[in-house]
XYZ file of C-alpha atoms in Angstrom:
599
model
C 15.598 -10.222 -28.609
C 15.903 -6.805 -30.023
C 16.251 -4.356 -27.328
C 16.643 -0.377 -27.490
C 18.653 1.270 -24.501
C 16.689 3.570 -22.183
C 19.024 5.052 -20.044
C 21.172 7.755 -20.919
C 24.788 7.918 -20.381
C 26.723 9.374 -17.495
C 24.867 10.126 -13.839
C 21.435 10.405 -14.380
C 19.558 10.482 -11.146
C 17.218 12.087 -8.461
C 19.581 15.035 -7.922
C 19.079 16.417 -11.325
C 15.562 16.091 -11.931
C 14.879 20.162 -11.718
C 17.395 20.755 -14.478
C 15.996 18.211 -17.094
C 14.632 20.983 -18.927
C 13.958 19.181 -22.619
C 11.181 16.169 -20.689
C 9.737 19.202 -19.722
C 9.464 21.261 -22.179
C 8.147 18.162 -24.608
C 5.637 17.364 -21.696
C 3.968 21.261 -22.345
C 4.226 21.555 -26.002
C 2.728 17.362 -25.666
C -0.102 19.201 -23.298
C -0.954 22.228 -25.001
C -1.414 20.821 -28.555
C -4.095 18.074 -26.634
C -5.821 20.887 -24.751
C -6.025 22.948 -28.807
C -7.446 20.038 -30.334
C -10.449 19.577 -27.489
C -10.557 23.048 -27.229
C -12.019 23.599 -23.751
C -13.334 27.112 -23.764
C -16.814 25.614 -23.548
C -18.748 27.249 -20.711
C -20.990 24.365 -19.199
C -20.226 22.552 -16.014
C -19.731 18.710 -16.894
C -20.315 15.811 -14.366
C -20.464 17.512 -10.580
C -18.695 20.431 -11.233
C -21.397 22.564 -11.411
C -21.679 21.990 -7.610
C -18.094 23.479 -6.845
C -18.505 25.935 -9.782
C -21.519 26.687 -7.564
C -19.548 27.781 -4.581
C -16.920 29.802 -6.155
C -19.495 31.882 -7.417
C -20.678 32.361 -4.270
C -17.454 33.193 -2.373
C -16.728 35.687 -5.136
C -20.046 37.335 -4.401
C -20.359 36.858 -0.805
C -16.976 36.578 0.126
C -18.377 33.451 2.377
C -17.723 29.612 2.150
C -21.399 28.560 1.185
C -21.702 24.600 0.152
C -24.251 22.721 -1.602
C -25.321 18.979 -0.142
C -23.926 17.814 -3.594
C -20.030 16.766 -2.245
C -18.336 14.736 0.287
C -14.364 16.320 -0.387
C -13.392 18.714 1.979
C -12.976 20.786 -1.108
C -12.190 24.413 0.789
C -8.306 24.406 -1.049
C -9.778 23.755 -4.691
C -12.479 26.631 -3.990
C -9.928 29.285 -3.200
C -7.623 28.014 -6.114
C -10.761 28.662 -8.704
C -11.561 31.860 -7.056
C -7.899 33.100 -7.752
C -8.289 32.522 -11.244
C -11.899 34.144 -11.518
C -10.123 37.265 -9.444
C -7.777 37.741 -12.890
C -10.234 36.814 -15.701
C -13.811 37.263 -14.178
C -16.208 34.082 -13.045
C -17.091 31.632 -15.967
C -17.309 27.483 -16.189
C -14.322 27.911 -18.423
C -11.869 29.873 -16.673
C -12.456 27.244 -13.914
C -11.634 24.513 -16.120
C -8.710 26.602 -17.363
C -7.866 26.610 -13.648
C -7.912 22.586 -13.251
C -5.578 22.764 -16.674
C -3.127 23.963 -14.950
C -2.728 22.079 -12.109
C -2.849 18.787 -14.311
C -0.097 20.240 -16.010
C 2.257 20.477 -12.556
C 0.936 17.025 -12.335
C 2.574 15.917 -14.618
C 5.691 17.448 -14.067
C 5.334 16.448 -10.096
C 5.329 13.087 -11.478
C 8.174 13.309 -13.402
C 10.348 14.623 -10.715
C 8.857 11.537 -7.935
C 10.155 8.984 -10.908
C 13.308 10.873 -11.501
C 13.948 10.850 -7.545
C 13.420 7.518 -6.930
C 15.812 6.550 -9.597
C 14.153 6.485 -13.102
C 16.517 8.261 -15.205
C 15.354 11.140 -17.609
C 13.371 8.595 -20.196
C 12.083 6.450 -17.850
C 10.618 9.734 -16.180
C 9.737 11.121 -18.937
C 7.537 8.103 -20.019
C 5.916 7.543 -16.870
C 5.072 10.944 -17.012
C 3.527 10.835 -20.051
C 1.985 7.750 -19.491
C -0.430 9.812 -16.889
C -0.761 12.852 -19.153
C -2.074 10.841 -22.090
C -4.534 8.545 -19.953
C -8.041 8.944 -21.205
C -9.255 9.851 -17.583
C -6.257 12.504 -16.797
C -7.647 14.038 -19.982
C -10.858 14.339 -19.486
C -10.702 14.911 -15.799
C -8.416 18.188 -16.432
C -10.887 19.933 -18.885
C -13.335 20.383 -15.600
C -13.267 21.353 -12.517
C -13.243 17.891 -10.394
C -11.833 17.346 -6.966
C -9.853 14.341 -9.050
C -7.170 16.522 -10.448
C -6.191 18.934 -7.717
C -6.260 15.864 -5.144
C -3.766 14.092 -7.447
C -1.467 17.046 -8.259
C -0.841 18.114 -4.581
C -0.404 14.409 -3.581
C 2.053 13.714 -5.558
C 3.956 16.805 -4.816
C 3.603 16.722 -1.243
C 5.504 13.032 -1.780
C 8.068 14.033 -3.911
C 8.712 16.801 -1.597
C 8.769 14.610 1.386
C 10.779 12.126 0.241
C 13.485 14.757 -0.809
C 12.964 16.390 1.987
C 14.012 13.768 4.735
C 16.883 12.064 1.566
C 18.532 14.977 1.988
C 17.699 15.783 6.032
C 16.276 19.570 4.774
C 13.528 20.465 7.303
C 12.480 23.030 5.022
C 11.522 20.946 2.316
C 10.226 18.278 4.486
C 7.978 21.024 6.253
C 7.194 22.471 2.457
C 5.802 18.730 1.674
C 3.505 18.859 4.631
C 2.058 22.095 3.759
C 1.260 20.816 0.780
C -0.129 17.571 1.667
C -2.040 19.508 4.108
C -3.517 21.600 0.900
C -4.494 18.117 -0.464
C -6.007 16.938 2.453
C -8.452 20.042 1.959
C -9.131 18.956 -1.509
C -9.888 15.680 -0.427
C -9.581 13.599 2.696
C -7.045 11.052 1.337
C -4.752 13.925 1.258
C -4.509 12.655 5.479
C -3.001 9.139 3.793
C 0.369 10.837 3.143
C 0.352 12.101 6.703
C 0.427 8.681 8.116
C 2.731 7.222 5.943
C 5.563 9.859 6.482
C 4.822 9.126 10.046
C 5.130 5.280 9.747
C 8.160 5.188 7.301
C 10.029 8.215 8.691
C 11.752 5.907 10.993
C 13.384 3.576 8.549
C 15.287 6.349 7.204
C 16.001 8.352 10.336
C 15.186 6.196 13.358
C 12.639 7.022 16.130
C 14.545 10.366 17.490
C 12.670 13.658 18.697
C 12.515 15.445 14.694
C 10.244 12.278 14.286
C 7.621 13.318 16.661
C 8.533 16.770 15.199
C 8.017 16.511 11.762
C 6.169 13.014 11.016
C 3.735 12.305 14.013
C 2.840 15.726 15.091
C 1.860 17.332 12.018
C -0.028 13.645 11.352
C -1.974 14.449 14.604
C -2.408 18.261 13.713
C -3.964 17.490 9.906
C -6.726 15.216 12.033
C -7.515 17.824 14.205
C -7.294 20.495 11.141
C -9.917 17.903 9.392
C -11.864 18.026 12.801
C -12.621 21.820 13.456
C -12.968 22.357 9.671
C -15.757 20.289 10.073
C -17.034 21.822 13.409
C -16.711 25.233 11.479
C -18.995 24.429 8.841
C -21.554 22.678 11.525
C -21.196 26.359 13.144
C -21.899 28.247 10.039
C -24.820 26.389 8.556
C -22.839 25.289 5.854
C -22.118 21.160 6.431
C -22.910 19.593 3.568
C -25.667 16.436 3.605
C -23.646 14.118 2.242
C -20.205 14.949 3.885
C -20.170 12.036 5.961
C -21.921 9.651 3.501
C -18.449 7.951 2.649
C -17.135 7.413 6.220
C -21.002 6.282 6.945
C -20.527 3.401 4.305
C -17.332 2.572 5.546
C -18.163 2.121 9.159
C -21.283 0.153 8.351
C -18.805 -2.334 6.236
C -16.840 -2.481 9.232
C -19.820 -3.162 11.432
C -21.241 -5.939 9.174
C -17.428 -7.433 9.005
C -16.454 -6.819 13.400
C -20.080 -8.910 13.288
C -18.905 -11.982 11.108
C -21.768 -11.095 8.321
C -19.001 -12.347 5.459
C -21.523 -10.933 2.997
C -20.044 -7.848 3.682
C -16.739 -8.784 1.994
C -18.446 -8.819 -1.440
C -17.877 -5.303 -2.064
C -14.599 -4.965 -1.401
C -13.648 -8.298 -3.558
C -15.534 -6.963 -6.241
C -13.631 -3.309 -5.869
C -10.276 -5.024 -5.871
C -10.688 -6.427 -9.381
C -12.259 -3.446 -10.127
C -8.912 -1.615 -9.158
C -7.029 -4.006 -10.679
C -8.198 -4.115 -13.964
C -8.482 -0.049 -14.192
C -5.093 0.391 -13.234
C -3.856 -2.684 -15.179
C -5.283 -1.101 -17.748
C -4.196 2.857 -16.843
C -0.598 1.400 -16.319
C -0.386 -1.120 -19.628
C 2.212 1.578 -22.107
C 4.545 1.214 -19.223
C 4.280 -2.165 -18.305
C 5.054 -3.227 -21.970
C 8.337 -0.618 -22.075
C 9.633 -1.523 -18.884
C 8.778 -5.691 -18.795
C 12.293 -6.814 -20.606
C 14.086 -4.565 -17.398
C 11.649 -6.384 -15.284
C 12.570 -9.655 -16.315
C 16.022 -9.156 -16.874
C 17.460 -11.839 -14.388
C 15.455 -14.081 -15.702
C 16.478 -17.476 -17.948
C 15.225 -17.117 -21.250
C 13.232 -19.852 -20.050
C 12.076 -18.372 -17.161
C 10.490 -15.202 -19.713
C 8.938 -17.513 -22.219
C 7.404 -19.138 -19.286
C 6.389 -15.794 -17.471
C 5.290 -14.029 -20.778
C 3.424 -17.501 -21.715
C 1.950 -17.369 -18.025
C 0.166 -13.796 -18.809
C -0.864 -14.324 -21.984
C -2.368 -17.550 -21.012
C -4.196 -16.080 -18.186
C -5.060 -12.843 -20.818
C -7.178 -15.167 -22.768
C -8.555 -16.997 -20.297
C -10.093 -14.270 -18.398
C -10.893 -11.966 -21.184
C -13.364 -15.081 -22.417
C -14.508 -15.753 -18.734
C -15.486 -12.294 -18.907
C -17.059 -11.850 -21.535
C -19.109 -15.595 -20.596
C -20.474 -14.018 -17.397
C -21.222 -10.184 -19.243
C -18.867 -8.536 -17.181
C -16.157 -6.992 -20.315
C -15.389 -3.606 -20.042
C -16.413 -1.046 -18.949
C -17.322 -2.620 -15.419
C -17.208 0.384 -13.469
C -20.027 3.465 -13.962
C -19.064 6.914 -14.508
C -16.269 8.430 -17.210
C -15.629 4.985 -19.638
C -19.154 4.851 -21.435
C -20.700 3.789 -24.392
C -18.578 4.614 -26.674
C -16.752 7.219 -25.340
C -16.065 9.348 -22.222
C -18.334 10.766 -19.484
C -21.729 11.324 -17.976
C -24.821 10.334 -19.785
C -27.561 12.256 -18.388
C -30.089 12.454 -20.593
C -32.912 10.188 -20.964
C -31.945 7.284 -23.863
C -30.306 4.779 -24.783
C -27.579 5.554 -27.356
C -26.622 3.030 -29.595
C -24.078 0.670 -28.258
C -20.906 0.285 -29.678
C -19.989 -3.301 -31.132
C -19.360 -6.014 -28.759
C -15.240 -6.465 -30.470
C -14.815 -2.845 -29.485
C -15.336 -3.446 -25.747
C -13.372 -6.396 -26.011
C -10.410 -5.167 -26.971
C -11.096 -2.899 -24.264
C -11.055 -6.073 -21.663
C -8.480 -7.904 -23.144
C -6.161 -4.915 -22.857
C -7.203 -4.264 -18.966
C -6.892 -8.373 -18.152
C -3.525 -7.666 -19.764
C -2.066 -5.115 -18.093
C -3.073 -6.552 -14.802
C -2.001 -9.535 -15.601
C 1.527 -8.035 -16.684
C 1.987 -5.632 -13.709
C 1.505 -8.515 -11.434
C 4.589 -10.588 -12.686
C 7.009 -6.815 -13.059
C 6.436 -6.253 -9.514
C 7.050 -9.845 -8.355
C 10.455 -9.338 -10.706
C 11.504 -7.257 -8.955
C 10.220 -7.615 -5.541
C 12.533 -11.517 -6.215
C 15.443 -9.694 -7.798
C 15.734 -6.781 -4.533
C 15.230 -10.233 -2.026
C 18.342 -12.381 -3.708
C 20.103 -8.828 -3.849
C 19.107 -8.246 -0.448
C 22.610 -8.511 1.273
C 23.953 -5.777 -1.114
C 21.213 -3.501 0.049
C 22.507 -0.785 2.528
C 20.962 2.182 4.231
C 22.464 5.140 2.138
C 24.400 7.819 4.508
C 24.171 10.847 2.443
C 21.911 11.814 -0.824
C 24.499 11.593 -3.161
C 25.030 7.682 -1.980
C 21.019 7.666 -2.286
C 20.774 8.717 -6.040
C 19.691 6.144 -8.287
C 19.299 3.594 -5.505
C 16.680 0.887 -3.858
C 15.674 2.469 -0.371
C 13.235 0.489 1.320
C 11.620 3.334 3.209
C 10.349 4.675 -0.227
C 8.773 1.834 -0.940
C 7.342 1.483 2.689
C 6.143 5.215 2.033
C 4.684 4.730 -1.263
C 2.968 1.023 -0.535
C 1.313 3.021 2.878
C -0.353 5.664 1.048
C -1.520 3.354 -1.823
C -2.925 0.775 0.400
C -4.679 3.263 2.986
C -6.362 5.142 -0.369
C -7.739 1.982 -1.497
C -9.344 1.025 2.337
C -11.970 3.361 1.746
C -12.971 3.004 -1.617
C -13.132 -0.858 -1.162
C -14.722 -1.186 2.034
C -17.545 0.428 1.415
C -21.269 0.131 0.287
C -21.227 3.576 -1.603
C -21.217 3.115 -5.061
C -17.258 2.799 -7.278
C -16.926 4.944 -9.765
C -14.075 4.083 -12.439
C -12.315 7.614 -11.999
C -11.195 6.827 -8.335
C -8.934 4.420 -9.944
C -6.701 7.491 -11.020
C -5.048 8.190 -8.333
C -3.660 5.067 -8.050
C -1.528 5.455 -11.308
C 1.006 7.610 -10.341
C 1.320 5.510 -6.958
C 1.915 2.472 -9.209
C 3.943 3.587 -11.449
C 6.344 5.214 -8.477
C 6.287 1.853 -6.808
C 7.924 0.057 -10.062
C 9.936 2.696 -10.860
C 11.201 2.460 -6.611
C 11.619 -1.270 -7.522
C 13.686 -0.933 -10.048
C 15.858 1.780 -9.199
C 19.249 1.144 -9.805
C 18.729 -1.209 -13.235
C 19.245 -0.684 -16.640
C 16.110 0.462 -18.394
C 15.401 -1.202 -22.273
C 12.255 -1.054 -24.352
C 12.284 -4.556 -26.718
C 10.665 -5.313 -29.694
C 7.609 -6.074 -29.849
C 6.616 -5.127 -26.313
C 7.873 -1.742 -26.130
C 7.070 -0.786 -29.312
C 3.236 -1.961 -28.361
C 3.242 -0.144 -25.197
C 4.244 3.183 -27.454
C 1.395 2.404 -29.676
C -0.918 1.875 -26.737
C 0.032 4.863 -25.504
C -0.414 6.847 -28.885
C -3.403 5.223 -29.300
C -5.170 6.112 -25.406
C -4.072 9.822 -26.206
C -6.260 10.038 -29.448
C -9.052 8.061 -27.488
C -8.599 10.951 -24.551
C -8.524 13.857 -26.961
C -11.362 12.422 -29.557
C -13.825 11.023 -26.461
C -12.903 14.631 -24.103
C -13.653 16.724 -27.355
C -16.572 14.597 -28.097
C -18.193 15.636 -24.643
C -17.416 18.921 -24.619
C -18.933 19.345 -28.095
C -22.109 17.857 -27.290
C -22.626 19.303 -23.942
C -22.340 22.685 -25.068
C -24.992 21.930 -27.377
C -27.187 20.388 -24.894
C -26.835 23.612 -23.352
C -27.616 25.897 -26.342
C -30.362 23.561 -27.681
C -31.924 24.156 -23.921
C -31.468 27.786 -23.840
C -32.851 28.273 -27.190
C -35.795 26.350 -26.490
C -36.576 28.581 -23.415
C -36.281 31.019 -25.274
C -38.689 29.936 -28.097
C -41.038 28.810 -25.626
C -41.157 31.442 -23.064
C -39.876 28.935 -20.342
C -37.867 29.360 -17.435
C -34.765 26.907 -16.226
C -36.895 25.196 -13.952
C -39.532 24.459 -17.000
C -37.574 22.199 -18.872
C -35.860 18.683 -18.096
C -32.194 18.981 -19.797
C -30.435 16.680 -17.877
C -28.449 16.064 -14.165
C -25.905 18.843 -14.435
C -28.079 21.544 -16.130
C -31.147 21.204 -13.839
C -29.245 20.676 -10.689
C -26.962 24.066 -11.830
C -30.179 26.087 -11.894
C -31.779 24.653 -9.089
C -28.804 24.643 -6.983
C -28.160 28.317 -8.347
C -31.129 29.687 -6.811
C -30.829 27.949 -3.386
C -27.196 28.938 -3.069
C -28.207 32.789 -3.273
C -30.804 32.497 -0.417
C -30.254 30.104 2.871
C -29.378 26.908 1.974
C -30.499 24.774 4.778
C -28.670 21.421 4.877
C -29.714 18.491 6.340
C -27.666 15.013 7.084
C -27.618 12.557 4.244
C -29.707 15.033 2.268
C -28.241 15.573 -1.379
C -29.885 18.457 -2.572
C -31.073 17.387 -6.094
C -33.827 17.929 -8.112
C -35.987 15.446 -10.363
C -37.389 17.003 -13.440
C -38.284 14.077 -15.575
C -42.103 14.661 -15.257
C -41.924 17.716 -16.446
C -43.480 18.723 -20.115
C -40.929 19.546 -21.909
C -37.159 17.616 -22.193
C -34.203 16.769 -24.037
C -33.169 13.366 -24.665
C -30.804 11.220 -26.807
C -33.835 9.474 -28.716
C -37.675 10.396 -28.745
C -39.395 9.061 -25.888
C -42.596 7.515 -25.426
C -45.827 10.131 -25.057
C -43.302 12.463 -26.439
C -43.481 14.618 -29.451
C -40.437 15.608 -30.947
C -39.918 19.585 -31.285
C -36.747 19.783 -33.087
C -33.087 17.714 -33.038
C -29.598 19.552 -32.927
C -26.483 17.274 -34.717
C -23.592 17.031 -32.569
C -21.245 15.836 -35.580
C -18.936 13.647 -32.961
C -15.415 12.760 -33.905
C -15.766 9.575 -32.983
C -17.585 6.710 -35.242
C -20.338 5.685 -32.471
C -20.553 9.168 -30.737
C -23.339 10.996 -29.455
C -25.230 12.024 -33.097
C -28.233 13.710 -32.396
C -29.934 15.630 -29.392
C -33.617 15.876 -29.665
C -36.213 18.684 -27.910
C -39.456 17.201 -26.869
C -42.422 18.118 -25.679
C -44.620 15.695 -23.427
C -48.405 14.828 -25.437
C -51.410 16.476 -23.698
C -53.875 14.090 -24.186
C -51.932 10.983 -22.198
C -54.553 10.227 -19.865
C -52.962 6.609 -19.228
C -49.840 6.584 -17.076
C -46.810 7.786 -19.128
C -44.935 4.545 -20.395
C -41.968 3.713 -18.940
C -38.530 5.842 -20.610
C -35.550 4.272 -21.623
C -33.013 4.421 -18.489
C -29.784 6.948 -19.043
C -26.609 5.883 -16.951
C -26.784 6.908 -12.729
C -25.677 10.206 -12.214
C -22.257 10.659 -9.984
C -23.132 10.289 -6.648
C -21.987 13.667 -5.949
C -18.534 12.271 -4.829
């Protein structure tokens, strides 16, 4: 088998990850040429940003927290971090995407440093790295201003932090990877995960002594409480939003059905898990396919044939199971859409890409599930028959480039208490939760095989590159693709105010523009929120609309072109006006995808 060494000569671990200056450098020239071909000085909210874009407008004004009932995320750290940016370059959609931007780009390079410390060397880093900042979803998610990207960045930091931190027995770094975590934790709630599973695998490393009350379990017990009064402070001011405790509502009911044996319950959370798994399979697939020939290293030759037969086997089986019962990709609602990437909120039904298209697209997530599965039992086999060499390091230098269980204690913790929620629940899964479990995984494989020699071999590794290349143009061309057309939806809506002498609230142009404006004008008075209220507005009876395709009882006013980069894009955007003499009940519309759940 034709293999290609990726590990670089000489000592090449954790220690050194701040000076590998050339990864890093790649990484930003990498980012900045993706974020000049999408080009994302495009002022229009996208998805639910125009929510958070919402209150940053209003804290600049009012110098107050106000909230619409439009979110569930703590959210407080992300509003201060746009605000910042709108203090230096004045309030605009773009400047907070701009502001997102850059924290995906210290995501990245967060990311790096976690692989290189838990004993990738500079090219394994490097690709796993990359292999986040060319998914479709990081792409896409960093040109708005989402709760996804911040919530990621700061996690990961706050572990790599942590984890050097107590390797090295420096309180001020471990305290500097609390702070942060507490940041994330006011981003999002699962920030709290990282909290508990310092405190839990603190002691494998250091043993139950008084510095792990001080710095694990107490500042576990002080984030809750932090978590608790911020919430008793917004009750006080006015300003909880409806839907804040929608989540933890759907969780406890699963919990309820389950403590009261209705098994029923457990559908959800089955279907979630292959959910998961098939996402991340899929998010994690370029670095499965580099890294499988380390993976299976200490295997026979017979023992890979029979593995690699094993997944492609099962790859064909339940890509054509799949696509028996109609469930091929995409299975999940939200970014991954006909054909390309994010929320369709107009009224329509664009044309569908071909059925081979989303196939490829399922047999490439069956795949890299199926292919993750077998690397982590590889090595999970390979650290048991080794298990007698395994020692507790006594010093950091001893720890460089090793297998230390408490990392992957730490690492499995936080992955499996982010995924409780989002499986046992009711509320609806969107596919972009699944992100933040792809730096998690690809930390946990890169902790597994710490210590081994890294090769890519032909023709995996060379098809995991491609894959790679391949998700990058799909990011960039689907990202661009949205921006393009949104900003046109916008236009096409303000021009045909204009024309017609309408206000905002005259015309139906779709979930983020209506809900901006409406939203808008109830944020500036008193916003009075009530429990499991979300706030939004329903235009679709109104007169006049924009949709992807004329509509029944419709008469078409004028079309814009959106001239998409990719082949089965968005073409066309068309301005209607409702007919007057409908006296018959209006037929029913073609349905446009569920709107995001505000969460």
């Amino acid at each position: 088998m034709l293999t290609m060494s990726l590990t670089d000569s000489g000592s090449d671990h954790g220690s050194s990850w701040l000076s590998d200056r050339w990864p890093v450098i790649l990484l930003s020239v990498c980012w900045a040429v993706v974020a000049y071909w999408i080009n994302p000085e495009r002022n229009v909210p996208l998805n639910d940003d125009w929510s958070y874009a919402l209150s940053v407008e209003a804290l600049l004004r009012t110098h107050t927290l106000r909230l619409t009932d439009w979110q569930s995320a703590t959210l407080v750290v992300q509003l201060f971090w746009g605000a910042l940016f709108c203090l230096f370059f004045g309030f605009s959609i773009t400047v907070l995407h701009l502001s997102t931007l850059t924290l995906s780009v210290a995501g990245i390079f967060g990311l790096h440093g976690l692989l290189r410390h838990l004993g990738g060397d500079r090219r394994v880093a490097t690709l796993g790295a990359a292999v986040l900042a060319f998914n479709p979803y990081y792409i896409h998610l960093s040109h708005s201003f989402m709760t996804d990207i911040a919530g990621l960045t700061l996690m990961v930091w706050s572990m790599l932090l942590l984890l050097r931190g107590l390797d090295s027995d420096r309180n001020g770094e471990i305290a500097a990877g609390l702070i942060v975590a507490l940041l994330a934790t006011f981003v999002r709630q699962l920030g709290l995960m990282v909290f508990i599973a310092f405190a839990v695998a603190y002691p494998i490393r250091r043993g139950f002594d008084r510095r792990w009350l001080l710095l694990a379990v107490l500042p576990t017990i002080l984030a809750a409480g932090a978590l608790s009064a911020f919430e008793r402070f917004l009750i006080h001011i006015g300003e909880l939003p409806g839907l804040y405790h929608a989540k933890s509502k759907d969780v406890k009911a699963v919990i309820g059905d389950l403590l009261h044996f209705r098994l029923g319950a457990l559908r959800n959370p089955i279907y979630v898990t292959f959910q998961l798994l098939i996402y991340v399979g899929l998010a994690c697939l370029p670095f499965s396919l580099m890294m499988v020939s380390s993976a299976l290293g200490r295997f026979t030759p017979s023992g890979r044939k029979l593995a690699l037969g094993g997944v492609i086997a099962f790859t064909v089986a339940l890509t054509f199971g799949l696509s028996l019962v109609g469930k091929i990709m995409p299975i999940a609602s939200n970014l991954l859409n006909d054909p390309g990437l994010g929320l369709r909120s107009l009224p329509g039904i664009l044309p569908p890409a071909p059925r081979a298209y989303w196939m490829v697209w399922t047999a490439l997530a069956v795949l890299g599930m199926s292919l993750t599965l077998p690397i982590l039992f590889a090595y999970a086999r390979d650290l048991w028959l080794r298990r007698a060499e395994i020692t507790q390091p006594e010093s950091e230098q001893e720890a460089e480039g090793r297998f230390q269980l408490w990392h992957l204690v730490f690492l499995a913790i936080v992955t499996v208490l982010c995924y409780g929620p989002m499986a046992f629940s009711y509320a609806p899964f969107f596919d972009r939760y699944t992100l933040v479990f792809l730096p998690l995984l690809l930390a946990i494989l890169v902790s597994l095989g710490a210590g081994r020699p890294a090769c890519m071999s032909f023709p995996c590794g060379w098809m995991g590159l491609a894959i790679l290349l391949a998700f990058a143009g799909f990011g960039i061309v689907a990202t661009r693709d949205y921006l393009a057309w949104n900003q046109i939806r916008w236009e096409a809506a303000e021009r045909f105010q204009k024309e017609r002498g309408l206000a905002p609230e005259e015309i139906d142009a779709g979930f983020e523009y209506n809900n901006f404006h409406a939203s808008r004008a109830r944020i500036q008075g008193e916003w009075i929120h009530k429990p499991g209220d979300d706030g939004l507005v329903n235009r679709s009876s109104l007169r006049n609309r924009l949709a992807f395709q004329p509509l029944p009882d419709h008469e078409i006013v004028s079309e814009v072109e959106c001239h998409p980069w990719l082949p089965f894009g968005i073409k066309r955007i068309y301005l209607l006006t409702r007919k007057a003499d409908t006296s018959a009940s209006p037929k029913p519309e073609p349905s446009a995808p569920a709107a995001a759940e505000g969460r």
